[in-house]
Short mmCIF file of C-alpha atoms in Angstrom, two decimals:
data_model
loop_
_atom_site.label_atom_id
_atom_site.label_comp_id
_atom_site.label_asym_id
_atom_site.label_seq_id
_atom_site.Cartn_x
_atom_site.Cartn_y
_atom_site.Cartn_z
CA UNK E 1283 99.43 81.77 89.73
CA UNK E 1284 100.43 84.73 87.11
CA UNK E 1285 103.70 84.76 86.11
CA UNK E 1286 105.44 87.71 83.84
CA UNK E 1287 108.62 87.01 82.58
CA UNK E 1288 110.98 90.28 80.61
CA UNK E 1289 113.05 89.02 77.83
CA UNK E 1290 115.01 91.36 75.48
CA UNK E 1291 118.97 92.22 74.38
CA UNK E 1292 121.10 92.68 78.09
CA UNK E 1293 123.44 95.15 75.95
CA UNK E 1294 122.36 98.15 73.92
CA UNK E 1295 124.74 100.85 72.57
CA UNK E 1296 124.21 104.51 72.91
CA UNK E 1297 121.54 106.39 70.55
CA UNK E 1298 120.31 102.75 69.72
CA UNK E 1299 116.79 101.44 70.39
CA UNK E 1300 115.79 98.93 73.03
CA UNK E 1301 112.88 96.72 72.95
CA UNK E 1302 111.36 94.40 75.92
CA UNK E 1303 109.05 92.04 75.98
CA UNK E 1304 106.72 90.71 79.12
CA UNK E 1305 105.37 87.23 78.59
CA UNK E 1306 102.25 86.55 80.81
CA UNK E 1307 101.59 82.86 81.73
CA UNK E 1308 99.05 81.76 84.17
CA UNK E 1309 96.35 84.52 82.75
CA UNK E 1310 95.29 86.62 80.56
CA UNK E 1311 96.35 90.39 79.39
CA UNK E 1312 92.70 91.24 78.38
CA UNK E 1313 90.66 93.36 80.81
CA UNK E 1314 93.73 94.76 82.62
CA UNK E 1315 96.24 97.64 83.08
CA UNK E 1316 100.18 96.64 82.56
CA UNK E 1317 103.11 98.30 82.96
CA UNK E 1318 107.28 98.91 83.20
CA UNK E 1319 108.77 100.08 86.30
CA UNK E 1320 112.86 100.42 86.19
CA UNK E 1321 115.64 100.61 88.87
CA UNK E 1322 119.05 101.94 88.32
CA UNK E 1323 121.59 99.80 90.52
CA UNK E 1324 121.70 101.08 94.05
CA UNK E 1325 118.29 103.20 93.45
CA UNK E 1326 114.80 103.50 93.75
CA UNK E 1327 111.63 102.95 91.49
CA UNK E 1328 110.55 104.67 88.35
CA UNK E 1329 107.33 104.06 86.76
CA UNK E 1330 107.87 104.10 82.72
CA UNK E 1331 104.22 103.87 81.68
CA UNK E 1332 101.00 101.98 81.33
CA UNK E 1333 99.13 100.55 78.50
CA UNK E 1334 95.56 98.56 78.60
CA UNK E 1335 94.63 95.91 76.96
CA UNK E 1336 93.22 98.48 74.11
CA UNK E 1337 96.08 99.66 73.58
CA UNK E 1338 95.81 103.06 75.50
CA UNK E 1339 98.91 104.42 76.74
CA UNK E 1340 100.07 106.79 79.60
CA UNK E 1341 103.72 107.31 79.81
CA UNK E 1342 106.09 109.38 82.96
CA UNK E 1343 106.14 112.98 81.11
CA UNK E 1344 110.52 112.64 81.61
CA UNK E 1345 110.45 109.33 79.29
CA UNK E 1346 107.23 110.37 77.32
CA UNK E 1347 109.32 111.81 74.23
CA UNK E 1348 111.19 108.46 73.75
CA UNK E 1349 109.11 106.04 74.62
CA UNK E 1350 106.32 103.40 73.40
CA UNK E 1351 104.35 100.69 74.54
CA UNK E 1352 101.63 97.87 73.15
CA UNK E 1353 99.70 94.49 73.80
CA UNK E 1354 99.64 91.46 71.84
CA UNK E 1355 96.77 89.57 73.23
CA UNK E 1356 97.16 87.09 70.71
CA UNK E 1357 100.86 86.17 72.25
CA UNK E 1358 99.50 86.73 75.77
CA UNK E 1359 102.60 89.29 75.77
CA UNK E 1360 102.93 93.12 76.12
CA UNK E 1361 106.33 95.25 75.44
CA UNK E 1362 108.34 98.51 75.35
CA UNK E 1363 110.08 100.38 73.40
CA UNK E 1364 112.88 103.30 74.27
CA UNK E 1365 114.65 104.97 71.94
CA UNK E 1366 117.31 106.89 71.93
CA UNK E 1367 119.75 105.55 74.62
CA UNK E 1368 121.84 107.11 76.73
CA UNK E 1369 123.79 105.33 80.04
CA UNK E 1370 121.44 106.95 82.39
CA UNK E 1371 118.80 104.61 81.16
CA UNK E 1372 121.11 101.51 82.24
CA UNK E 1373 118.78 99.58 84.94
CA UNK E 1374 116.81 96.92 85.77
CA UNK E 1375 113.48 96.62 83.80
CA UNK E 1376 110.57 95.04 85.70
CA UNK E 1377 107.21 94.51 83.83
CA UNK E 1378 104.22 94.24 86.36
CA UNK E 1379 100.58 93.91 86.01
CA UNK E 1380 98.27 96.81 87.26
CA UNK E 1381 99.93 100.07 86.03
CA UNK E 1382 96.34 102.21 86.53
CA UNK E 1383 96.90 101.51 90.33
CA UNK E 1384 99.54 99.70 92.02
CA UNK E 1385 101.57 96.90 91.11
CA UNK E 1386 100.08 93.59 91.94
CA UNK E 1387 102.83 90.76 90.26
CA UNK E 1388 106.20 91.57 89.16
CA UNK E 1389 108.77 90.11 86.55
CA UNK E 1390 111.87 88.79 87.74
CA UNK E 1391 113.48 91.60 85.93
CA UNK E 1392 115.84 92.39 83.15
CA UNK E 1393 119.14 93.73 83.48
CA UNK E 1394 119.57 96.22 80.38
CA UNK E 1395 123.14 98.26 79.90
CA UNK E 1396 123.91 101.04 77.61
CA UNK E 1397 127.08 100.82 76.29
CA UNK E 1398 129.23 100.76 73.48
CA UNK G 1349 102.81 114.35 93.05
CA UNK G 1350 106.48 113.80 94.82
CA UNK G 1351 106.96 111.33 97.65
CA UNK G 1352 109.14 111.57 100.56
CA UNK G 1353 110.58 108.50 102.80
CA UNK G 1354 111.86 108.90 106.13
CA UNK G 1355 114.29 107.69 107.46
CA UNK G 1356 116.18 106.70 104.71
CA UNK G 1357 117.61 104.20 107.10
CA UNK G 1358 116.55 102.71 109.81
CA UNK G 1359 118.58 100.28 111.94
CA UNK G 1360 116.49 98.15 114.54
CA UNK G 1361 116.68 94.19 116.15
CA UNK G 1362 114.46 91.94 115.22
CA UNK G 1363 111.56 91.97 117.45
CA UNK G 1364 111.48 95.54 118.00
CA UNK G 1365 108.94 97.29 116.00
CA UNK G 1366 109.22 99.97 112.87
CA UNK G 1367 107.31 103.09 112.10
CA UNK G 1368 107.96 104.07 108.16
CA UNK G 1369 107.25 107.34 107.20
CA UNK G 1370 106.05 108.72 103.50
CA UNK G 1371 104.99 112.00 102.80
CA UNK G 1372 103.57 113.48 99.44
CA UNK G 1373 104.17 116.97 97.69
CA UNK G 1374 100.44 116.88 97.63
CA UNK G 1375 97.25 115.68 98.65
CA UNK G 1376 96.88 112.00 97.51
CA UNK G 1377 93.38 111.65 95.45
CA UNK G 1378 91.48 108.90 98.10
CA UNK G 1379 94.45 108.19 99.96
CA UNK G 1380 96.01 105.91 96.59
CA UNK G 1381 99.14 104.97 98.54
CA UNK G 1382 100.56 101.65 98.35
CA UNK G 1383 103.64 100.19 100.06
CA UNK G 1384 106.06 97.52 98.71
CA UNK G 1385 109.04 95.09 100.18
CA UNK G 1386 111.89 94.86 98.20
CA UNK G 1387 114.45 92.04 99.42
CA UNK G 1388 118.13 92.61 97.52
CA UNK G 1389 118.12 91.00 94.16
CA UNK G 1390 114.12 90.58 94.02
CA UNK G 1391 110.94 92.23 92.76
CA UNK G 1392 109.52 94.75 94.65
CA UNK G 1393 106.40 92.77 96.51
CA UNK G 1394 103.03 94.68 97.37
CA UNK G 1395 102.47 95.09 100.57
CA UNK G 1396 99.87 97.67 101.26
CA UNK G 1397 97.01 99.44 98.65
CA UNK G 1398 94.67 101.85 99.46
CA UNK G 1399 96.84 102.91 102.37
CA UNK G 1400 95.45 100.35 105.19
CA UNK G 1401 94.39 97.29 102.93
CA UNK G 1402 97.24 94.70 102.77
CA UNK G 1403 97.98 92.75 99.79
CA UNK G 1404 96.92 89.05 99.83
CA UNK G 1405 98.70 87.04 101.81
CA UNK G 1406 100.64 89.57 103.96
CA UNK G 1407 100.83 88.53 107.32
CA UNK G 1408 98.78 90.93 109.95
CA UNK G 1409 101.84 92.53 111.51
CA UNK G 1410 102.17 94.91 108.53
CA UNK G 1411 100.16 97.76 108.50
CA UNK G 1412 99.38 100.80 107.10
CA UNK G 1413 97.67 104.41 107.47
CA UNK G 1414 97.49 107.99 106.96
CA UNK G 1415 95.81 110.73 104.86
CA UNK G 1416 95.78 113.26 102.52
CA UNK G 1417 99.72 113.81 102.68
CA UNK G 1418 100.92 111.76 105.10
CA UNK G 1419 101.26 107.73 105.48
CA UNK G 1420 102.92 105.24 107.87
CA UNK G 1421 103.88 101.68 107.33
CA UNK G 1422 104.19 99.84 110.51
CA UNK G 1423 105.58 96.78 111.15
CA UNK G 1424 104.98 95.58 114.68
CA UNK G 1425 107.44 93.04 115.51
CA UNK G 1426 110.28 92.37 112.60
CA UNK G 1427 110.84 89.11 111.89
CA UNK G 1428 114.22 87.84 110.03
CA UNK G 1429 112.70 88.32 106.76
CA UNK G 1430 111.80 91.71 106.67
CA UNK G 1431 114.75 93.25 106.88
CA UNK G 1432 114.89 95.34 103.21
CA UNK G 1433 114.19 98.42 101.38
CA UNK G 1434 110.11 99.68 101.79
CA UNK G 1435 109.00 102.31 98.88
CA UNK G 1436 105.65 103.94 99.23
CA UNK G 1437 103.88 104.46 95.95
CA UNK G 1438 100.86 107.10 94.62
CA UNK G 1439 98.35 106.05 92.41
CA UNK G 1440 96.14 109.33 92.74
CA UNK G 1441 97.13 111.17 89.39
CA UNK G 1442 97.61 109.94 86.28
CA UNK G 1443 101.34 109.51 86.58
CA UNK G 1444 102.54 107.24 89.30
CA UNK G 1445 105.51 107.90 91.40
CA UNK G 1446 107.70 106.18 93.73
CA UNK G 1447 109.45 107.23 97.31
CA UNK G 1448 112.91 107.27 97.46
CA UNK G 1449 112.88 103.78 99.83
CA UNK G 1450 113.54 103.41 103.23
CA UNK G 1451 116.01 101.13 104.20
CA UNK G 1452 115.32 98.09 106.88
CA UNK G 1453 118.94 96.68 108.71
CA UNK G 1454 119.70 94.89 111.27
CA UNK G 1455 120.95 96.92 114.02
#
């Protein structure tokens, strides 16, 4: 059974950078599409972006300016990075495997806050 | 592409049965939709891809349909555990986007 687990910092100040990381157990990151989905409390879904296992990216055009992600396959892991913080981008980050299509297993999800 | 759920709430007994309504901006490339269950403090879980196909091991009372702009999620007879928040989801363009949720409660 794949499992993805986030990890990163819970608390990021303003104008600072914030990096996640998805761990994949259970299978591999080659051959596939993966990507970051986040939820603002009380709200509905936003897809971040996508990256393949070649490192080929898409990103949502209202994040694309601020926003990077990559695959380690050696780790098994993939991540993101958003710079540039601001409290509207205080949410729940799920990682999830499939980000060409839909969204086939989830993370558990990672509570990140921007604050000072 | 911009998706549209309605109702944003729906209130019903379990037993009774639920018609879930999502409607895009625009026609969806091969009918990409896909539907997901979202239970408070959990993942969203897939429920539905390709409109009608459900997810493995997603018991036959869930169902799906539609085309071009306009989908359904049905669920026949709710059981306990489906009361939660549904989100329809379009993977026809190159950027995905979500529906605003509707809302499953116990009437």
């Amino acid at each position: 059974q794949l499992h993805l687990q986030e990890s990163g910092p819970g608390l990021v100040r303003p104008s600072e950078t914030l990096s996640l990381t998805c761990t994949v157990s259970g299978g591999s990151v080659n051959n596939f599409y993966w990507g970051w989905v986040r939820q603002p409390a009380g709200k509905g879904l936003e897809w971040i972006g996508r990256v393949f296992t070649t490192g080929s990216t898409n990103y949502n055009p209202s994040l694309k300016s601020r926003v990077a992600m990559s695959v380690d396959t050696s780790k098994n892991q993939f991540s993101l990075t958003l710079h540039s913080l601001t409290a509207a981008d205080t949410a729940v980050y799920y990682c999830a495997r499939g980000g060409l299509r839909y969204f086939d297993y989830w993370g558990q999800g990672i509570l990140v806050t921007v604050s000072s | 592409i911009v998706l549209t759920q309605s109702p944003v709430t729906l209130s019903l007994s379990p037993g009774e049965g639920a018609t879930l309504s999502c409607k895009a901006s625009q026609t969806v490339r091969s009918n990409y939709i896909a539907w997901y269950q979202q239970k408070t403090g959990q993942s969203p879980r897939l429920l539905i891809y390709g409109a009608s196909s459900r997810a493995a091991d997603i018991p036959d009372r869930f169902s799906g349909s539609g085309s071009g702009t306009n989908f359904t999620l049905t669920i026949s007879r709710l059981e306990p555990e489906d009361f939660a928040v549904y989100y329809c989801q379009q993977y026809g363009s190159i950027s995905l986007t979500f529906g605003g949720g509707t809302k499953v409660d116990v009437k």
